[in-house]
Short mmCIF file of C-alpha atoms in Angstrom, two decimals:
data_model
loop_
_atom_site.label_atom_id
_atom_site.label_comp_id
_atom_site.label_asym_id
_atom_site.label_seq_id
_atom_site.Cartn_x
_atom_site.Cartn_y
_atom_site.Cartn_z
CA MET A 1 14.62 -7.02 7.53
CA SER A 2 14.97 -7.51 3.79
CA ALA A 3 18.31 -6.83 2.12
CA ARG A 4 16.47 -6.06 -1.14
CA THR A 5 14.54 -3.00 0.04
CA LEU A 6 16.98 -0.14 -0.60
CA PRO A 7 16.55 0.14 -4.42
CA LEU A 8 12.75 0.29 -4.10
CA LEU A 9 12.93 2.90 -1.34
CA PHE A 10 15.41 5.07 -3.23
CA LEU A 11 13.67 4.93 -6.62
CA ASN A 12 10.18 5.62 -5.26
CA LEU A 13 11.29 8.50 -3.06
CA GLY A 14 13.29 9.82 -6.01
CA GLY A 15 10.21 9.62 -8.22
CA GLU A 16 8.18 11.60 -5.69
CA MET A 17 10.99 14.17 -5.48
CA LEU A 18 10.91 14.67 -9.24
CA TYR A 19 7.12 15.10 -9.24
CA ILE A 20 7.36 17.84 -6.62
CA LEU A 21 10.30 19.60 -8.25
CA ASP A 22 8.56 19.57 -11.64
CA GLN A 23 5.47 21.16 -10.10
CA ARG A 24 7.46 23.84 -8.28
CA LEU A 25 9.56 24.67 -11.35
CA ARG A 26 6.30 25.35 -13.19
CA ALA A 27 4.81 27.28 -10.27
CA GLN A 28 7.84 29.59 -10.12
CA SER A 29 7.73 30.10 -13.90
CA ILE A 30 11.31 28.88 -14.36
CA PRO A 31 12.17 29.10 -18.10
CA GLY A 32 11.55 25.83 -19.92
CA GLU A 33 15.16 25.31 -20.94
CA LYS A 34 16.44 25.72 -17.38
CA ALA A 35 13.69 23.50 -15.96
CA ARG A 36 14.50 20.74 -18.47
CA LYS A 37 18.19 20.99 -17.63
CA VAL A 38 17.47 20.61 -13.93
CA MET A 39 15.27 17.56 -14.45
CA ASN A 40 17.70 15.98 -16.92
CA ASP A 41 20.72 16.55 -14.68
CA ILE A 42 19.01 15.11 -11.60
CA ILE A 43 17.69 12.07 -13.47
CA THR A 44 21.09 11.48 -15.10
CA THR A 45 22.74 11.50 -11.67
CA MET A 46 19.99 9.41 -10.10
CA PHE A 47 20.33 6.63 -12.69
CA ASN A 48 24.10 6.74 -13.02
CA LYS A 49 25.33 3.22 -13.80
CA LYS A 50 27.92 3.09 -11.02
CA PHE A 51 25.43 4.53 -8.55
CA MET A 52 22.83 1.89 -9.47
CA GLU A 53 25.37 -0.91 -9.13
CA GLU A 54 26.04 0.15 -5.53
CA LEU A 55 22.33 0.57 -4.84
CA PHE A 56 21.31 -2.88 -6.05
CA LYS A 57 23.85 -4.75 -3.94
CA PRO A 58 22.02 -6.69 -1.19
CA GLN A 59 22.32 -4.58 1.96
CA GLU A 60 20.36 -3.44 4.98
CA LEU A 61 18.56 -0.10 5.02
CA TYR A 62 20.61 2.67 6.56
CA SER A 63 19.51 5.55 8.74
CA LYS A 64 17.15 8.32 7.67
CA LYS A 65 20.03 10.73 8.08
CA ALA A 66 22.21 8.84 5.61
CA LEU A 67 19.46 8.64 2.98
CA ARG A 68 18.52 12.27 3.51
CA THR A 69 22.14 13.23 2.81
CA VAL A 70 21.97 11.36 -0.51
CA TYR A 71 18.76 13.16 -1.56
CA ASP A 72 20.18 16.51 -0.53
CA ARG A 73 23.11 15.85 -2.83
CA LEU A 74 20.82 14.59 -5.59
CA ALA A 75 18.55 17.65 -5.48
CA HIS A 76 21.62 19.84 -6.00
CA ALA A 77 23.00 17.85 -8.93
CA SER A 78 22.19 20.71 -11.32
CA ILE A 79 22.08 24.53 -11.36
CA MET A 80 19.12 24.64 -8.94
CA ARG A 81 19.62 25.34 -5.24
CA LEU A 82 17.29 24.76 -2.28
CA ASN A 83 17.45 26.43 1.11
CA GLN A 84 17.39 24.15 4.15
CA ALA A 85 13.69 24.79 4.86
CA SER A 86 12.68 23.97 1.29
CA MET A 87 14.82 20.84 1.31
CA ASP A 88 13.18 19.79 4.58
CA LYS A 89 9.74 20.32 3.09
CA LEU A 90 10.68 18.43 -0.07
CA TYR A 91 11.92 15.42 1.89
CA ASP A 92 8.89 15.43 4.19
CA LEU A 93 6.49 15.42 1.23
CA MET A 94 8.43 12.68 -0.54
CA THR A 95 8.40 10.39 2.45
CA MET A 96 4.76 10.92 3.43
CA ALA A 97 3.55 10.40 -0.15
CA PHE A 98 5.43 7.12 -0.55
CA LYS A 99 4.51 5.95 2.94
CA TYR A 100 0.83 6.37 2.02
CA GLN A 101 1.36 4.43 -1.21
CA VAL A 102 3.01 1.53 0.62
CA LEU A 103 0.09 1.40 3.07
CA LEU A 104 -2.44 1.38 0.23
CA CYS A 105 -0.80 -1.39 -1.81
CA PRO A 106 -3.37 -4.24 -2.07
CA ARG A 107 -0.59 -6.84 -1.84
CA PRO A 108 3.13 -6.60 -1.07
CA LYS A 109 4.17 -7.37 -4.65
CA ASP A 110 2.32 -4.28 -5.85
CA ILE A 111 5.13 -2.15 -4.41
CA LEU A 112 7.00 -3.14 -7.57
CA LEU A 113 4.13 -1.76 -9.70
CA VAL A 114 4.31 1.49 -7.74
CA THR A 115 8.02 1.63 -8.59
CA PHE A 116 7.26 1.01 -12.27
CA ASN A 117 4.70 3.82 -12.23
CA HIS A 118 7.34 6.19 -10.91
CA LEU A 119 9.84 5.11 -13.55
CA ASP A 120 7.23 5.37 -16.33
CA ALA A 121 6.58 8.98 -15.29
CA ILE A 122 10.32 9.72 -15.07
CA LYS A 123 10.67 8.52 -18.66
CA ASP A 124 8.02 11.05 -19.68
CA PHE A 125 10.16 13.82 -18.18
CA ILE A 126 13.11 12.85 -20.43
CA CYS A 127 11.30 11.67 -23.56
CA ASP A 128 13.52 13.92 -25.70
CA ALA A 129 16.79 12.65 -24.19
CA PRO A 130 17.48 9.12 -25.54
CA GLY A 131 20.74 8.74 -23.64
CA ILE A 132 19.06 9.28 -20.28
CA LEU A 133 16.13 7.08 -21.36
CA ASN A 134 18.57 4.22 -21.86
CA GLN A 135 19.82 4.70 -18.27
CA VAL A 136 16.25 4.44 -16.92
CA ASP A 137 15.45 1.43 -19.10
CA GLU A 138 18.56 -0.32 -17.79
CA THR A 139 17.33 0.23 -14.24
CA PHE A 140 13.95 -1.15 -15.32
CA ARG A 141 15.67 -4.32 -16.47
CA GLN A 142 17.60 -4.58 -13.21
CA LEU A 143 14.34 -4.29 -11.28
CA ILE A 144 12.70 -7.02 -13.36
CA GLU A 145 15.73 -9.29 -13.01
CA THR A 146 16.10 -8.68 -9.26
CA TYR A 147 12.48 -8.73 -8.14
CA GLY A 148 10.66 -10.69 -10.85
CA CYS A 149 11.46 -14.04 -9.25
CA LEU A 150 10.81 -13.13 -5.60
CA SER A 151 8.11 -14.99 -3.69
CA ALA A 152 5.09 -13.43 -1.99
CA GLY A 153 6.82 -13.95 1.35
CA GLU A 154 9.92 -12.06 0.22
CA PHE A 155 7.78 -9.13 -0.94
CA GLN A 156 5.99 -9.17 2.41
CA LEU A 157 9.37 -8.86 4.14
CA ILE A 158 10.21 -5.90 1.87
CA ARG A 159 6.92 -4.25 2.78
CA GLN A 160 7.56 -4.77 6.50
CA THR A 161 11.05 -3.29 6.14
CA LEU A 162 9.63 -0.19 4.43
CA LEU A 163 6.95 0.26 7.09
CA ILE A 164 9.56 -0.06 9.85
CA PHE A 165 11.55 2.69 8.12
CA PHE A 166 8.48 4.96 7.98
CA GLN A 167 6.86 4.07 11.31
CA ASP A 168 8.06 7.13 13.27
CA MET A 169 7.31 9.64 10.50
CA HIS A 170 3.98 11.39 11.06
CA ILE A 171 4.23 14.71 9.21
CA ARG A 172 0.79 16.18 8.66
CA VAL A 173 -0.13 17.26 5.13
CA SER A 174 -3.20 19.50 4.95
CA ILE A 175 -4.66 17.93 1.81
CA PHE A 176 -4.48 14.49 3.45
CA LEU A 177 -6.20 15.92 6.51
CA LYS A 178 -8.91 17.57 4.41
CA ASP A 179 -9.53 14.36 2.50
CA LYS A 180 -9.74 12.57 5.86
CA VAL A 181 -7.08 10.06 4.89
CA GLN A 182 -4.82 11.32 7.68
CA ASN A 183 -5.72 11.87 11.33
CA SER A 184 -4.71 14.88 13.40
CA ASN A 185 -1.91 12.79 14.94
CA GLY A 186 -0.33 12.32 11.50
CA ARG A 187 -1.34 8.68 11.06
CA PHE A 188 -3.07 7.53 7.89
CA VAL A 189 -6.62 6.19 7.65
CA LEU A 190 -6.86 3.09 5.46
CA PRO A 191 -10.00 2.45 3.38
CA ILE A 192 -12.23 -0.58 3.99
CA SER A 193 -13.58 -0.63 0.43
CA GLY A 194 -12.22 -0.93 -3.09
CA PRO A 195 -10.52 -3.61 -5.18
CA VAL A 196 -9.20 -6.69 -3.40
CA PRO A 197 -5.69 -7.96 -4.16
CA TRP A 198 -5.27 -9.74 -7.49
CA GLY A 199 -5.82 -13.47 -7.14
CA THR A 200 -8.12 -13.18 -4.13
CA GLU A 201 -11.90 -13.23 -3.78
CA VAL A 202 -14.27 -10.58 -2.50
CA PRO A 203 -14.85 -11.24 1.25
CA GLY A 204 -18.27 -12.26 2.50
CA LEU A 205 -18.29 -16.05 2.18
CA ILE A 206 -17.06 -18.76 4.57
CA ARG A 207 -16.58 -22.28 3.19
CA MET A 208 -16.30 -25.34 5.45
CA PHE A 209 -14.70 -28.61 4.38
CA ASN A 210 -14.64 -32.12 5.80
CA CYS A 211 -11.57 -34.24 6.41
CA ASN A 212 -11.64 -35.43 2.78
CA GLY A 213 -11.44 -31.90 1.44
CA ASP A 214 -15.04 -31.79 0.28
CA GLU A 215 -17.03 -28.61 0.79
CA VAL A 216 -19.91 -29.31 3.16
CA LYS A 217 -21.26 -25.89 4.10
CA ARG A 218 -21.30 -22.23 3.09
CA THR A 219 -22.05 -19.23 5.26
CA GLU A 220 -22.29 -15.62 4.10
CA PHE A 221 -21.54 -12.60 6.28
CA THR A 222 -21.67 -8.80 5.98
CA THR A 223 -18.24 -7.24 5.44
CA GLY A 224 -18.98 -3.59 6.15
CA GLY A 225 -17.19 -2.48 2.97
CA ASN A 226 -17.77 -2.36 -0.77
CA TYR A 227 -15.21 -4.65 -2.37
CA VAL A 228 -14.68 -5.38 -6.06
CA THR A 229 -12.58 -7.88 -7.98
CA PRO A 230 -9.82 -6.31 -10.13
CA GLN A 231 -10.33 -6.89 -13.85
CA ARG A 232 -6.72 -7.83 -14.53
CA GLU A 233 -3.26 -7.84 -13.01
CA GLY A 234 -0.89 -4.97 -13.71
CA SER A 235 2.01 -5.53 -16.11
CA PHE A 236 5.43 -6.26 -14.61
CA GLU A 237 7.16 -5.93 -18.00
CA LEU A 238 9.24 -3.05 -19.33
CA TYR A 239 6.18 -1.66 -21.10
CA GLY A 240 2.53 -2.25 -20.26
CA ASP A 241 -0.53 -1.17 -18.32
CA ARG A 242 0.30 -1.17 -14.61
CA VAL A 243 -3.46 -0.99 -13.75
CA LEU A 244 -2.55 0.20 -10.25
CA LYS A 245 -2.52 4.02 -10.08
CA LEU A 246 -0.40 4.36 -6.95
CA GLY A 247 2.88 6.08 -7.76
CA THR A 248 1.60 7.95 -10.81
CA ASN A 249 2.09 11.69 -11.17
CA ILE A 250 -1.21 12.65 -9.55
CA ASN A 251 -2.96 15.81 -10.66
CA HIS A 252 -3.55 17.04 -7.11
CA LEU A 253 0.17 17.01 -6.30
CA LYS A 254 0.11 20.81 -6.48
CA TYR A 255 -2.33 20.89 -3.61
CA ILE A 256 -0.16 18.56 -1.56
CA THR A 257 2.84 20.90 -1.94
CA ASP A 258 0.76 24.03 -1.40
CA ASN A 259 -1.09 22.62 1.61
CA TYR A 260 1.85 21.28 3.57
CA GLU A 261 1.63 21.60 7.32
CA LEU A 262 4.73 20.94 9.38
CA SER A 263 3.40 19.95 12.75
CA VAL A 264 3.84 16.98 15.00
CA PRO A 265 1.49 16.11 17.88
CA LEU A 266 2.77 16.20 21.44
CA THR A 267 2.65 12.43 21.76
CA VAL A 268 5.02 12.07 18.83
CA HIS A 269 7.36 14.70 20.31
CA LYS A 270 7.56 12.66 23.51
CA CYS A 271 8.08 9.44 21.59
CA VAL A 272 10.92 10.87 19.51
CA SER A 273 12.57 12.51 22.51
CA SER A 274 12.52 9.33 24.58
CA TYR A 275 13.85 7.38 21.61
CA CYS A 276 16.74 9.81 21.18
CA CYS A 277 17.54 9.59 24.90
CA SER A 278 17.61 5.82 24.74
CA LEU A 279 20.03 6.00 21.81
CA GLN A 280 22.38 8.28 23.72
CA GLU A 281 22.29 6.01 26.76
CA ASN A 282 22.96 2.90 24.72
CA ILE A 283 26.71 2.22 24.64
CA VAL A 284 26.46 -0.99 22.64
CA PRO A 285 28.55 -0.62 19.45
CA ASN A 286 26.55 -0.25 16.26
CA PRO A 287 27.86 -2.81 13.75
CA LEU A 288 26.33 -0.85 10.85
CA ALA A 289 28.09 2.42 11.65
CA LYS A 290 31.25 1.79 9.68
CA GLU A 291 29.34 0.19 6.81
CA GLU A 292 26.96 3.15 6.69
CA LEU A 293 29.92 5.49 6.37
CA ASN A 294 31.32 3.39 3.54
CA PHE A 295 27.90 3.35 1.89
CA LEU A 296 27.66 7.15 2.03
CA ALA A 297 31.14 7.55 0.64
CA ARG A 298 30.50 5.19 -2.26
CA LEU A 299 27.17 6.74 -3.20
CA LEU A 300 28.16 10.37 -2.81
CA GLY A 301 31.40 9.74 -4.64
CA GLY A 302 29.41 9.11 -7.82
CA MET A 303 27.18 12.17 -7.47
CA GLU A 304 28.57 15.36 -8.93
CA VAL A 305 27.17 18.71 -7.85
CA LYS A 306 27.18 20.93 -10.90
CA LYS A 307 28.14 24.58 -10.63
CA PRO A 308 26.94 27.16 -13.16
CA GLY A 309 29.61 27.92 -15.70
CA GLY A 310 30.06 30.56 -18.36
CA SER A 311 26.78 32.26 -19.24
CA GLU A 312 24.82 29.62 -17.31
CA THR A 313 23.21 31.08 -14.21
CA GLY A 314 21.89 29.14 -11.26
CA PHE A 315 18.65 29.82 -9.43
CA ARG A 316 17.00 29.10 -6.11
CA LEU A 317 13.81 27.06 -5.92
CA ASN A 318 11.38 27.80 -3.10
CA LEU A 319 8.91 25.11 -2.05
CA PHE A 320 6.94 27.66 -0.06
CA THR A 321 4.61 30.36 -1.38
CA THR A 322 6.85 33.22 -0.18
CA ASP A 323 10.38 33.71 1.12
CA GLU A 324 8.93 34.87 4.44
CA GLU A 325 7.02 31.60 4.79
CA GLU A 326 10.22 29.66 4.06
CA GLU A 327 12.16 31.62 6.69
CA GLN A 328 9.41 31.06 9.26
CA ALA A 329 9.40 27.32 8.55
CA ALA A 330 13.15 27.17 9.13
CA LEU A 331 12.78 28.91 12.50
CA THR A 332 9.85 26.84 13.75
CA ARG A 333 10.87 23.37 12.61
CA PRO A 334 10.97 20.98 15.62
CA GLU A 335 14.49 19.98 16.61
CA GLU A 336 13.67 16.27 16.50
CA LEU A 337 12.72 16.61 12.82
CA SER A 338 16.07 18.16 11.94
CA TYR A 339 18.23 15.74 9.97
CA LYS A 340 21.32 17.92 10.41
CA VAL A 341 22.50 17.02 6.93
CA VAL A 342 26.17 17.52 6.27
CA ASN A 343 27.43 18.68 2.91
CA ILE A 344 30.27 16.66 1.43
CA GLU A 345 32.26 18.56 -1.17
CA ALA A 346 33.71 15.79 -3.32
CA THR A 347 35.96 18.12 -5.34
CA GLU A 348 38.12 19.35 -2.47
CA GLU A 349 40.16 16.74 -0.60
CA PRO A 350 40.54 18.62 2.76
CA ALA A 351 36.87 19.52 2.91
CA ARG A 352 35.82 16.01 1.93
CA ARG A 353 38.03 14.51 4.63
CA ALA A 354 36.68 16.89 7.29
CA GLU A 355 33.05 16.30 6.40
CA LEU A 356 33.37 12.54 6.44
CA GLU A 357 35.07 12.76 9.83
CA ARG A 358 32.09 14.80 11.02
CA ILE A 359 29.73 12.09 9.80
CA LEU A 360 31.76 9.51 11.71
CA GLY A 361 31.55 11.67 14.82
CA ASP A 362 27.79 12.11 14.41
CA LEU A 363 27.30 8.36 14.47
CA GLU A 364 28.11 8.45 18.20
CA VAL A 365 29.26 4.85 18.37
CA ALA A 366 31.15 3.71 21.46
CA GLU A 367 33.84 1.24 20.50
CA PRO A 368 37.01 -0.16 22.09
CA CYS A 369 40.17 1.80 21.36
CA ALA A 370 41.69 -0.83 19.09
CA GLU A 371 38.58 -0.98 16.96
CA SER A 372 38.34 2.81 16.87
CA CYS A 373 41.92 3.11 15.69
CA GLY A 374 41.32 0.51 13.02
CA LYS A 375 38.21 2.33 11.90
CA GLY A 376 40.15 5.61 11.67
CA GLU A 377 42.74 3.98 9.42
CA ASP A 378 40.04 2.45 7.27
CA LEU A 379 38.33 5.84 7.05
CA LEU A 380 41.45 7.59 5.82
CA ALA A 381 42.04 4.85 3.26
CA LEU A 382 38.43 5.11 2.15
CA MET A 383 38.57 8.88 1.73
CA ASP A 384 41.85 8.66 -0.16
CA GLY A 385 40.19 6.26 -2.61
CA LEU A 386 37.19 8.45 -3.36
#
């Protein structure tokens, strides 16, 4: 597992979230001024300096539940509100879109280009807000400084870590199914044609060498796909042509959001259920539990949920076509896909303390009494310092 994966996961999922929210704000005919405020507030919170400092510290990935809690808080960083069903749909679409992009990357290093594409598009959302642009540019520089010197092997480890995170997520999206890039079991179909990774050759030729390193024979073979050599490598600088289109604000995003299908095949239901049972039966202490709690506290402590004030009125965004469809989705969502996100109110000390204690309880970690007592004291100290 790579300790450098979290920033890439967070920024790419955040980029997908902003694409979807932008599309739904337009679809619901939200006034331009309100829509811009929502996007600006979310992006400002997302690229908060203190938040980014915590994010870029080398650390293991945390649970889906912990990250989902962060995105729930992020989506409500402005005057917009989402019901649980819409938030579930938003998170499902974000994760499936980025999972597909990771799978399609020609080489592991191209995940960084996907991240740059997301940030380039985010800058377009805030082109009239220079202060927020500076925040995004600073994150750009952190990405270049952190990942620019990594080897191919380190990027491969990052890719493996991302795929491990996504491996049990098989939400079916109708547009993916219609385009035959996703099977009925929710797994993606990878193409066998297209551009090969930069720096490699089109397959179809086998070269044989002698002990002196001299080529002595060539044999051609049929590949079964139509491969092409990329014309140039994408730019890894602050500005430039990324060449790779993965991670851009695709025009058919509307159809992805409108053709979302929440369904999981029976085999996946069984897999998830057995996995959950094995977790409950496992009494081995989880060494990441306490650190995950600290991580949540640090991140959420820097994310302020704005409440409408004065003449400013909030509004509810629906990611479904109708309210009835949203209500039905909430009733029919499989239990194993429920993240049971808890809401941490950072402005009220008693509520904040209670919610963090609930998170600690949800971690279901069996520990010796002495360690548990120590953890409780650390928790209280942590909450007092938020």
